[in-house]
mmCIF file of C-alpha atoms and ligand atoms in Angstrom:
data_model
loop_
_atom_site.group_PDB
_atom_site.id
_atom_site.type_symbol
_atom_site.label_atom_id
_atom_site.label_comp_id
_atom_site.label_asym_id
_atom_site.label_seq_id
_atom_site.Cartn_x
_atom_site.Cartn_y
_atom_site.Cartn_z
ATOM 1 C CA MET A 905 -22.509 -11.815 0.910
ATOM 2 C CA ASN A 906 -21.097 -9.778 -1.989
ATOM 3 C CA GLU A 907 -19.432 -11.218 -5.075
ATOM 4 C CA HIS A 908 -15.949 -10.645 -3.669
ATOM 5 C CA ALA A 909 -16.540 -11.982 -0.168
ATOM 6 C CA SER A 910 -14.955 -15.390 -0.638
ATOM 7 C CA HIS A 911 -11.578 -13.777 -1.226
ATOM 8 C CA ASP A 912 -11.876 -10.716 0.959
ATOM 9 C CA THR A 913 -12.468 -11.006 4.679
ATOM 10 C CA ILE A 914 -10.358 -8.357 6.412
ATOM 11 C CA ARG A 915 -11.080 -4.753 7.433
ATOM 12 C CA ALA A 916 -8.046 -3.382 9.291
ATOM 13 C CA VAL A 917 -9.126 0.278 9.684
ATOM 14 C CA GLN A 918 -12.416 0.596 11.560
ATOM 15 C CA TRP A 919 -14.156 3.740 12.758
ATOM 16 C CA HIS A 920 -16.298 3.262 15.872
ATOM 17 C CA GLY A 921 -17.802 6.720 16.342
ATOM 18 C CA ASP A 922 -15.526 7.725 19.230
ATOM 19 C CA HIS A 923 -12.305 5.919 18.341
ATOM 20 C CA LEU A 924 -10.363 4.471 15.425
ATOM 21 C CA ALA A 925 -9.474 0.789 15.702
ATOM 22 C CA LEU A 926 -6.427 -0.370 13.746
ATOM 23 C CA LEU A 927 -5.460 -4.011 13.401
ATOM 24 C CA ASP A 928 -1.893 -3.720 14.693
ATOM 25 C CA GLN A 929 0.362 -4.795 11.834
ATOM 26 C CA ARG A 930 3.436 -5.031 14.016
ATOM 27 C CA LEU A 931 2.003 -8.106 15.717
ATOM 28 C CA LEU A 932 0.552 -10.074 12.813
ATOM 29 C CA PRO A 933 0.415 -12.907 11.941
ATOM 30 C CA PHE A 934 0.658 -14.300 15.466
ATOM 31 C CA GLU A 935 -1.476 -11.828 17.359
ATOM 32 C CA GLU A 936 -4.622 -10.049 16.177
ATOM 33 C CA ARG A 937 -4.640 -7.075 18.529
ATOM 34 C CA TRP A 938 -6.459 -3.814 17.885
ATOM 35 C CA PHE A 939 -4.670 -0.503 18.395
ATOM 36 C CA ASN A 940 -7.391 1.889 19.542
ATOM 37 C CA CYS A 941 -6.816 5.585 18.861
ATOM 38 C CA THR A 942 -8.855 8.199 20.680
ATOM 39 C CA THR A 943 -6.666 11.173 19.720
ATOM 40 C CA ALA A 944 -5.014 12.483 16.566
ATOM 41 C CA ASP A 945 -1.621 12.109 18.259
ATOM 42 C CA GLU A 946 -2.270 8.407 18.730
ATOM 43 C CA VAL A 947 -3.109 8.131 15.029
ATOM 44 C CA THR A 948 0.153 9.929 14.154
ATOM 45 C CA ASP A 949 2.073 7.483 16.359
ATOM 46 C CA ALA A 950 0.275 4.508 14.806
ATOM 47 C CA ILE A 951 1.356 5.691 11.338
ATOM 48 C CA ARG A 952 4.955 6.357 12.452
ATOM 49 C CA VAL A 953 5.454 2.957 14.103
ATOM 50 C CA LEU A 954 3.656 1.107 11.255
ATOM 51 C CA ALA A 955 0.776 -0.167 13.394
ATOM 52 C CA VAL A 956 -1.132 1.028 10.325
ATOM 53 C CA ARG A 957 0.759 1.035 7.043
ATOM 54 C CA GLY A 958 0.270 0.922 3.274
ATOM 55 C CA ALA A 959 -0.295 4.123 1.317
ATOM 56 C CA PRO A 960 -4.118 4.186 1.151
ATOM 57 C CA ALA A 961 -4.533 2.973 4.752
ATOM 58 C CA ILE A 962 -2.355 5.695 6.229
ATOM 59 C CA GLY A 963 -4.299 8.346 4.296
ATOM 60 C CA ILE A 964 -7.588 6.972 5.599
ATOM 61 C CA ALA A 965 -6.268 6.717 9.162
ATOM 62 C CA ALA A 966 -5.022 10.315 9.004
ATOM 63 C CA ALA A 967 -8.458 11.518 7.887
ATOM 64 C CA TRP A 968 -9.959 9.826 10.938
ATOM 65 C CA GLY A 969 -7.255 11.475 13.051
ATOM 66 C CA VAL A 970 -8.553 14.855 11.907
ATOM 67 C CA VAL A 971 -12.077 13.786 12.898
ATOM 68 C CA LEU A 972 -10.889 12.807 16.399
ATOM 69 C CA ALA A 973 -9.279 16.246 16.782
ATOM 70 C CA ALA A 974 -12.399 18.016 15.494
ATOM 71 C CA LYS A 975 -14.584 16.118 17.950
ATOM 72 C CA ALA A 976 -12.225 17.102 20.781
ATOM 73 C CA GLY A 977 -12.412 20.761 19.720
ATOM 74 C CA ILE A 978 -8.648 20.959 19.149
ATOM 75 C CA PRO A 979 -7.256 23.551 16.671
ATOM 76 C CA LEU A 980 -6.991 21.597 13.427
ATOM 77 C CA GLU A 981 -4.133 23.246 11.528
ATOM 78 C CA PRO A 982 -1.361 21.937 13.842
ATOM 79 C CA VAL A 983 -2.999 18.504 13.739
ATOM 80 C CA LEU A 984 -2.879 18.512 9.931
ATOM 81 C CA VAL A 985 0.797 19.468 10.036
ATOM 82 C CA THR A 986 1.719 16.746 12.547
ATOM 83 C CA LEU A 987 -0.171 14.017 10.729
ATOM 84 C CA ARG A 988 1.374 15.053 7.406
ATOM 85 C CA ALA A 989 4.884 14.671 8.804
ATOM 86 C CA ALA A 990 4.271 11.131 10.072
ATOM 87 C CA ARG A 991 5.735 9.515 6.924
ATOM 88 C CA PRO A 992 7.161 11.223 3.810
ATOM 89 C CA THR A 993 6.793 8.965 0.759
ATOM 90 C CA ALA A 994 3.168 7.830 0.366
ATOM 91 C CA VAL A 995 1.296 10.743 -1.178
ATOM 92 C CA ASN A 996 -2.071 9.316 -0.121
ATOM 93 C CA LEU A 997 -1.331 10.731 3.324
ATOM 94 C CA MET A 998 -0.927 14.279 1.986
ATOM 95 C CA TRP A 999 -3.856 13.819 -0.416
ATOM 96 C CA ALA A 1000 -6.253 12.774 2.360
ATOM 97 C CA LEU A 1001 -5.147 15.627 4.616
ATOM 98 C CA ASP A 1002 -5.508 18.158 1.789
ATOM 99 C CA ARG A 1003 -9.034 16.890 1.210
ATOM 100 C CA MET A 1004 -9.859 17.258 4.911
ATOM 101 C CA ARG A 1005 -8.235 20.720 4.941
ATOM 102 C CA ALA A 1006 -10.470 21.806 2.053
ATOM 103 C CA ARG A 1007 -13.564 20.810 4.072
ATOM 104 C CA ILE A 1008 -12.179 22.595 7.155
ATOM 105 C CA ALA A 1009 -11.695 25.724 5.021
ATOM 106 C CA GLU A 1010 -15.416 25.546 4.222
ATOM 107 C CA GLU A 1011 -16.030 25.525 7.993
ATOM 108 C CA ALA A 1012 -17.246 21.942 8.033
ATOM 109 C CA ASP A 1013 -18.205 20.803 11.542
ATOM 110 C CA ALA A 1014 -17.075 17.539 13.157
ATOM 111 C CA ALA A 1015 -20.071 15.653 11.738
ATOM 112 C CA ALA A 1016 -19.290 16.853 8.200
ATOM 113 C CA LEU A 1017 -15.615 15.921 8.635
ATOM 114 C CA GLU A 1018 -16.722 12.488 9.824
ATOM 115 C CA ARG A 1019 -18.730 12.074 6.618
ATOM 116 C CA GLU A 1020 -15.709 13.167 4.579
ATOM 117 C CA ALA A 1021 -13.409 10.629 6.229
ATOM 118 C CA GLN A 1022 -16.010 7.918 5.659
ATOM 119 C CA ALA A 1023 -16.246 8.942 2.003
ATOM 120 C CA ILE A 1024 -12.454 8.702 1.633
ATOM 121 C CA GLN A 1025 -12.577 5.200 3.104
ATOM 122 C CA ASP A 1026 -15.560 4.064 1.016
ATOM 123 C CA GLU A 1027 -14.113 5.473 -2.208
ATOM 124 C CA ASP A 1028 -10.871 3.589 -1.615
ATOM 125 C CA LEU A 1029 -12.715 0.284 -1.322
ATOM 126 C CA ALA A 1030 -14.694 1.013 -4.489
ATOM 127 C CA ALA A 1031 -11.488 1.959 -6.354
ATOM 128 C CA ASN A 1032 -9.878 -1.313 -5.293
ATOM 129 C CA ARG A 1033 -12.817 -3.338 -6.605
ATOM 130 C CA ARG A 1034 -12.629 -1.539 -9.950
ATOM 131 C CA MET A 1035 -8.850 -1.954 -10.218
ATOM 132 C CA GLY A 1036 -9.317 -5.629 -9.443
ATOM 133 C CA GLU A 1037 -11.506 -6.035 -12.517
ATOM 134 C CA LEU A 1038 -9.282 -3.923 -14.770
ATOM 135 C CA GLY A 1039 -6.024 -5.543 -13.686
ATOM 136 C CA ALA A 1040 -7.310 -9.113 -13.746
ATOM 137 C CA ALA A 1041 -8.426 -8.656 -17.347
ATOM 138 C CA LEU A 1042 -4.769 -8.182 -18.358
ATOM 139 C CA ILE A 1043 -3.723 -11.592 -17.041
ATOM 140 C CA GLU A 1044 -3.899 -14.788 -19.107
ATOM 141 C CA PRO A 1045 -5.830 -17.672 -17.506
ATOM 142 C CA GLY A 1046 -3.728 -20.004 -15.364
ATOM 143 C CA SER A 1047 -0.858 -17.547 -14.806
ATOM 144 C CA HIS A 1048 1.615 -17.556 -11.958
ATOM 145 C CA VAL A 1049 2.339 -14.115 -10.483
ATOM 146 C CA LEU A 1050 4.813 -12.579 -8.045
ATOM 147 C CA THR A 1051 3.930 -9.773 -5.646
ATOM 148 C CA HIS A 1052 5.954 -7.693 -3.210
ATOM 149 C CA CYS A 1053 5.250 -6.102 0.167
ATOM 150 C CA ASN A 1054 1.622 -6.050 1.346
ATOM 151 C CA THR A 1055 -0.952 -4.307 -0.792
ATOM 152 C CA GLY A 1056 -4.062 -6.077 0.470
ATOM 153 C CA SER A 1057 -6.932 -5.357 2.803
ATOM 154 C CA LEU A 1058 -4.403 -4.528 5.511
ATOM 155 C CA ALA A 1059 -2.908 -1.716 3.408
ATOM 156 C CA THR A 1060 -6.180 -0.194 2.199
ATOM 157 C CA ALA A 1061 -9.846 0.215 3.105
ATOM 158 C CA GLY A 1062 -10.226 -3.394 2.000
ATOM 159 C CA TYR A 1063 -9.659 -5.834 -0.862
ATOM 160 C CA GLY A 1064 -6.340 -4.269 -1.848
ATOM 161 C CA THR A 1065 -4.579 -2.781 -4.856
ATOM 162 C CA ALA A 1066 -2.100 -5.294 -6.321
ATOM 163 C CA LEU A 1067 -3.567 -7.927 -4.021
ATOM 164 C CA GLY A 1068 -7.040 -6.857 -5.150
ATOM 165 C CA VAL A 1069 -6.044 -7.609 -8.748
ATOM 166 C CA ILE A 1070 -4.689 -10.957 -7.562
ATOM 167 C CA ARG A 1071 -7.930 -11.666 -5.644
ATOM 168 C CA ALA A 1072 -10.035 -10.837 -8.703
ATOM 169 C CA ALA A 1073 -7.745 -12.831 -10.990
ATOM 170 C CA VAL A 1074 -7.864 -15.888 -8.718
ATOM 171 C CA GLU A 1075 -11.673 -15.728 -8.729
ATOM 172 C CA ALA A 1076 -11.669 -15.464 -12.513
ATOM 173 C CA GLY A 1077 -9.274 -18.410 -12.917
ATOM 174 C CA ARG A 1078 -6.601 -16.165 -14.349
ATOM 175 C CA VAL A 1079 -4.098 -16.677 -11.522
ATOM 176 C CA SER A 1080 -3.391 -20.213 -10.333
ATOM 177 C CA GLN A 1081 -0.305 -19.568 -8.205
ATOM 178 C CA VAL A 1082 0.832 -16.528 -6.223
ATOM 179 C CA TYR A 1083 4.410 -16.034 -5.058
ATOM 180 C CA ALA A 1084 4.988 -13.448 -2.340
ATOM 181 C CA GLY A 1085 8.422 -11.984 -1.618
ATOM 182 C CA GLU A 1086 9.337 -11.778 2.065
ATOM 183 C CA THR A 1087 9.999 -8.008 1.883
ATOM 184 C CA ARG A 1088 12.932 -7.552 4.196
ATOM 185 C CA PRO A 1089 13.436 -5.875 6.567
ATOM 186 C CA TRP A 1090 9.907 -5.432 7.913
ATOM 187 C CA LEU A 1091 8.600 -8.644 6.327
ATOM 188 C CA GLN A 1092 5.322 -7.229 5.006
ATOM 189 C CA GLY A 1093 5.212 -10.055 2.453
ATOM 190 C CA ALA A 1094 5.992 -12.881 4.858
ATOM 191 C CA ARG A 1095 3.959 -11.628 7.817
ATOM 192 C CA LEU A 1096 1.051 -9.813 6.187
ATOM 193 C CA THR A 1097 0.537 -10.874 2.556
ATOM 194 C CA MET A 1098 0.886 -14.568 3.394
ATOM 195 C CA TRP A 1099 -1.565 -14.066 6.289
ATOM 196 C CA GLU A 1100 -4.133 -12.544 3.922
ATOM 197 C CA LEU A 1101 -3.598 -15.134 1.189
ATOM 198 C CA VAL A 1102 -3.741 -18.135 3.506
ATOM 199 C CA ARG A 1103 -6.838 -16.807 5.320
ATOM 200 C CA ASP A 1104 -8.575 -16.280 1.988
ATOM 201 C CA GLY A 1105 -7.611 -19.722 0.654
ATOM 202 C CA ILE A 1106 -5.502 -18.377 -2.231
ATOM 203 C CA PRO A 1107 -2.718 -20.703 -3.457
ATOM 204 C CA ALA A 1108 0.447 -18.943 -2.322
ATOM 205 C CA LYS A 1109 4.121 -19.661 -1.788
ATOM 206 C CA LEU A 1110 6.531 -17.442 0.081
ATOM 207 C CA VAL A 1111 9.891 -16.764 -1.569
ATOM 208 C CA ALA A 1112 13.007 -15.079 -0.221
ATOM 209 C CA ASP A 1113 13.430 -11.680 -1.855
ATOM 210 C CA SER A 1114 16.707 -12.943 -3.268
ATOM 211 C CA ALA A 1115 14.903 -15.841 -5.042
ATOM 212 C CA ALA A 1116 12.969 -13.525 -7.375
ATOM 213 C CA SER A 1117 15.224 -13.678 -10.453
ATOM 214 C CA HIS A 1118 15.590 -17.443 -10.165
ATOM 215 C CA LEU A 1119 11.804 -17.720 -9.860
ATOM 216 C CA MET A 1120 11.261 -15.600 -12.971
ATOM 217 C CA LYS A 1121 13.653 -17.851 -14.874
ATOM 218 C CA HIS A 1122 11.970 -21.077 -13.769
ATOM 219 C CA GLY A 1123 8.596 -20.390 -12.148
ATOM 220 C CA GLN A 1124 6.339 -19.629 -15.105
ATOM 221 C CA VAL A 1125 5.685 -16.196 -13.623
ATOM 222 C CA LYS A 1126 3.806 -14.095 -16.175
ATOM 223 C CA TRP A 1127 3.383 -10.906 -14.155
ATOM 224 C CA VAL A 1128 5.010 -9.101 -11.248
ATOM 225 C CA ILE A 1129 2.155 -7.168 -9.619
ATOM 226 C CA VAL A 1130 2.926 -4.439 -7.074
ATOM 227 C CA GLY A 1131 1.315 -1.427 -5.439
ATOM 228 C CA ALA A 1132 2.649 2.115 -5.187
ATOM 229 C CA ASP A 1133 3.264 4.833 -2.648
ATOM 230 C CA ARG A 1134 3.567 7.654 -5.156
ATOM 231 C CA ILE A 1135 3.371 7.775 -8.935
ATOM 232 C CA ALA A 1136 5.026 10.815 -10.505
ATOM 233 C CA ALA A 1137 3.671 12.698 -13.532
ATOM 234 C CA ASN A 1138 5.875 10.706 -15.926
ATOM 235 C CA GLY A 1139 4.810 7.340 -14.477
ATOM 236 C CA ASP A 1140 7.927 6.737 -12.340
ATOM 237 C CA THR A 1141 6.691 4.823 -9.305
ATOM 238 C CA ALA A 1142 7.878 4.755 -5.706
ATOM 239 C CA ASN A 1143 7.081 1.541 -3.873
ATOM 240 C CA LYS A 1144 8.543 -0.718 -1.214
ATOM 241 C CA ILE A 1145 12.297 -1.205 -1.352
ATOM 242 C CA GLY A 1146 13.093 -4.085 -3.683
ATOM 243 C CA THR A 1147 10.445 -3.194 -6.254
ATOM 244 C CA TYR A 1148 13.002 -1.619 -8.596
ATOM 245 C CA GLN A 1149 15.184 -4.725 -8.716
ATOM 246 C CA LEU A 1150 12.065 -6.827 -9.428
ATOM 247 C CA ALA A 1151 11.246 -4.567 -12.386
ATOM 248 C CA ILE A 1152 14.777 -4.925 -13.765
ATOM 249 C CA ALA A 1153 14.665 -8.709 -13.371
ATOM 250 C CA ALA A 1154 11.192 -8.869 -14.917
ATOM 251 C CA ARG A 1155 12.283 -6.982 -18.024
ATOM 252 C CA HIS A 1156 15.355 -9.219 -18.359
ATOM 253 C CA HIS A 1157 13.208 -12.362 -18.208
ATOM 254 C CA GLY A 1158 10.314 -11.143 -20.391
ATOM 255 C CA VAL A 1159 7.971 -11.050 -17.375
ATOM 256 C CA LYS A 1160 5.377 -8.249 -17.414
ATOM 257 C CA PHE A 1161 5.353 -5.642 -14.642
ATOM 258 C CA MET A 1162 2.073 -4.169 -13.339
ATOM 259 C CA VAL A 1163 1.631 -1.295 -10.866
ATOM 260 C CA VAL A 1164 -1.803 -1.095 -9.241
ATOM 261 C CA ALA A 1165 -2.771 2.057 -7.336
ATOM 262 C CA PRO A 1166 -5.780 4.323 -6.883
ATOM 263 C CA SER A 1167 -5.688 7.830 -8.344
ATOM 264 C CA THR A 1168 -5.016 9.059 -4.790
ATOM 265 C CA THR A 1169 -1.478 7.669 -5.187
ATOM 266 C CA VAL A 1170 -0.846 9.710 -8.349
ATOM 267 C CA ASP A 1171 1.038 12.941 -7.732
ATOM 268 C CA MET A 1172 0.985 15.049 -10.882
ATOM 269 C CA ALA A 1173 2.788 17.836 -8.992
ATOM 270 C CA THR A 1174 5.878 15.643 -8.776
ATOM 271 C CA GLU A 1175 7.486 15.562 -12.211
ATOM 272 C CA THR A 1176 9.666 12.471 -11.972
ATOM 273 C CA GLY A 1177 10.692 9.814 -9.499
ATOM 274 C CA GLU A 1178 13.861 11.822 -8.778
ATOM 275 C CA ASP A 1179 11.683 14.309 -6.907
ATOM 276 C CA ILE A 1180 10.089 11.744 -4.571
ATOM 277 C CA GLU A 1181 11.358 11.739 -0.998
ATOM 278 C CA ILE A 1182 12.440 8.243 0.006
ATOM 279 C CA GLU A 1183 11.849 7.442 3.659
ATOM 280 C CA LEU A 1184 14.927 6.312 5.580
ATOM 281 C CA ARG A 1185 14.056 4.302 8.648
ATOM 282 C CA GLU A 1186 16.198 3.334 11.609
ATOM 283 C CA ALA A 1187 19.115 1.001 11.094
ATOM 284 C CA THR A 1188 17.797 -1.174 13.933
ATOM 285 C CA GLU A 1189 14.986 -2.454 11.660
ATOM 286 C CA LEU A 1190 17.652 -4.043 9.484
ATOM 287 C CA LEU A 1191 20.005 -5.145 12.228
ATOM 288 C CA SER A 1192 17.491 -7.490 13.815
ATOM 289 C CA VAL A 1193 14.735 -9.921 12.885
ATOM 290 C CA ALA A 1194 11.534 -9.897 14.974
ATOM 291 C CA GLY A 1195 13.343 -7.992 17.698
ATOM 292 C CA THR A 1196 16.332 -10.363 17.853
ATOM 293 C CA ARG A 1197 19.637 -8.818 16.863
ATOM 294 C CA THR A 1198 21.235 -10.703 13.956
ATOM 295 C CA VAL A 1199 24.228 -8.474 13.270
ATOM 296 C CA ILE A 1200 27.333 -7.846 15.369
ATOM 297 C CA GLU A 1201 26.999 -5.026 17.890
ATOM 298 C CA GLY A 1202 28.609 -1.872 16.568
ATOM 299 C CA ALA A 1203 27.539 -2.547 12.965
ATOM 300 C CA ASP A 1204 25.656 0.187 11.122
ATOM 301 C CA ALA A 1205 23.088 -0.175 8.312
ATOM 302 C CA TRP A 1206 21.466 1.900 5.561
ATOM 303 C CA ASN A 1207 17.711 1.408 5.511
ATOM 304 C CA PRO A 1208 15.820 3.166 2.700
ATOM 305 C CA VAL A 1209 12.329 1.647 2.763
ATOM 306 C CA PHE A 1210 11.167 2.650 -0.723
ATOM 307 C CA ASP A 1211 12.729 2.844 -4.169
ATOM 308 C CA VAL A 1212 11.687 4.265 -7.520
ATOM 309 C CA THR A 1213 10.951 2.133 -10.560
ATOM 310 C CA PRO A 1214 11.336 4.126 -13.793
ATOM 311 C CA ALA A 1215 8.240 4.252 -15.987
ATOM 312 C CA ALA A 1216 10.211 2.601 -18.787
ATOM 313 C CA LEU A 1217 10.268 -0.667 -16.804
ATOM 314 C CA ILE A 1218 6.492 -0.652 -16.173
ATOM 315 C CA ASP A 1219 4.160 -2.432 -18.604
ATOM 316 C CA ALA A 1220 0.871 -1.319 -17.045
ATOM 317 C CA ILE A 1221 -0.335 1.158 -14.441
ATOM 318 C CA VAL A 1222 -3.813 0.149 -13.291
ATOM 319 C CA THR A 1223 -5.961 2.774 -11.562
ATOM 320 C CA GLU A 1224 -9.702 2.966 -11.000
ATOM 321 C CA ARG A 1225 -9.822 5.556 -13.812
ATOM 322 C CA GLY A 1226 -8.351 3.150 -16.326
ATOM 323 C CA VAL A 1227 -5.228 1.304 -17.429
ATOM 324 C CA ILE A 1228 -2.140 2.942 -18.900
ATOM 325 C CA LEU A 1229 0.047 0.630 -20.935
ATOM 326 C CA ARG A 1230 3.756 1.542 -21.178
ATOM 327 C CA PRO A 1231 3.215 4.717 -19.160
ATOM 328 C CA ASP A 1232 4.665 8.090 -20.071
ATOM 329 C CA GLU A 1233 3.869 11.692 -19.223
ATOM 330 C CA THR A 1234 1.498 12.173 -22.157
ATOM 331 C CA GLN A 1235 -0.702 9.274 -21.133
ATOM 332 C CA MET A 1236 -0.499 10.226 -17.456
ATOM 333 C CA ARG A 1237 -1.617 13.784 -18.258
ATOM 334 C CA ALA A 1238 -4.468 12.492 -20.415
ATOM 335 C CA LEU A 1239 -5.836 10.435 -17.509
ATOM 336 C CA PHE A 1240 -4.932 12.635 -14.524
ATOM 337 C CA GLY A 1241 -4.765 16.188 -15.927
HETATM 338 O O1 LIG B 1471 6.230 0.775 4.537
HETATM 339 P P1 LIG B 1471 4.876 0.305 4.117
HETATM 340 O O2 LIG B 1471 4.556 -1.070 4.592
HETATM 341 O O3 LIG B 1471 3.799 1.312 4.440
HETATM 342 O O4 LIG B 1471 4.969 0.230 2.517
HETATM 343 C C1 LIG B 1471 3.848 -0.187 1.806
HETATM 344 C C2 LIG B 1471 4.092 -0.340 0.355
HETATM 345 O O5 LIG B 1471 5.155 -0.074 -0.143
HETATM 346 C C3 LIG B 1471 2.931 -0.765 -0.487
HETATM 347 O O6 LIG B 1471 3.356 -1.507 -1.586
HETATM 348 C C4 LIG B 1471 2.186 0.486 -0.982
HETATM 349 O O7 LIG B 1471 1.910 1.355 0.078
HETATM 350 C C5 LIG B 1471 0.911 0.145 -1.656
HETATM 351 S S1 LIG B 1471 -0.278 -0.482 -0.490
HETATM 352 C C6 LIG B 1471 -1.733 -0.696 -1.320
#
């Protein structure tokens, strides 16, 4: 048992040599069913429908999709293009596919591509462990924290980004209470983060997204800790819709705001958050809860699923390469080139 095992029990992306097994995140917390992919197209579908989700996890899954195609002897360029188009915002997807493309350009065979995908997965887990240590060190003992969306083992190779920091901080006695926002409309916080926290025995309370400002005023919250889908060269950060309003509320209440993401989420080719494509998903996701329509027939909805938090509202960006306090382009360039 490793040092982190007591607060880290889930591996949602599993390679089995001839297929990729994904713990289907549409069905949690009530059903633990595996979505088995034997083709790259099935991996693309799994990413599109959010059977696998979270920036690092979709990059890892896509890399395994390329391996499935290579093993089947399918031309790889169209596969790379299809996988890349599965979702637009999380740059980890493009990063992982670019890394696989570079190996393909060197005429790597299926076995070499398999090793590359495994390396991508293993490196993500190692990065999460490191970020856990670095992020936890910023938190005063006994703190209450608020997180948003799901950034845990389900969203990564394991352990998690923001949730990895929370796991490490709980172990170190630095976090005594976690609040998780529901994360409407897809309920990543309610369905997935609470599932991880409860399974790992971490003291956690669910809050409605709309309770966040009231909680910051009264709940002794010292940090808001979130993940990221893409961090631009100036530190602007795209993450799950609702993150931006948390950052505004945190600044208003003197609560610190931490972004935790591996370097694979940093996109130095994107200058500012203005240049990040924000995924719009179907209105139906917002017009119903768990498949039951909650809004009058005929109503329409606007459903952007990410937003951009300006760097000026971020107190710390934690990556496996180090911590940037009050991020700006100069510090980003110093760490990421
Ligand atoms: O739409 P999702 O569930 O894929 O969005 C996920 C998030 O926004 C996470 O906060 C982000 O990917 C970081 S996961 C470590």
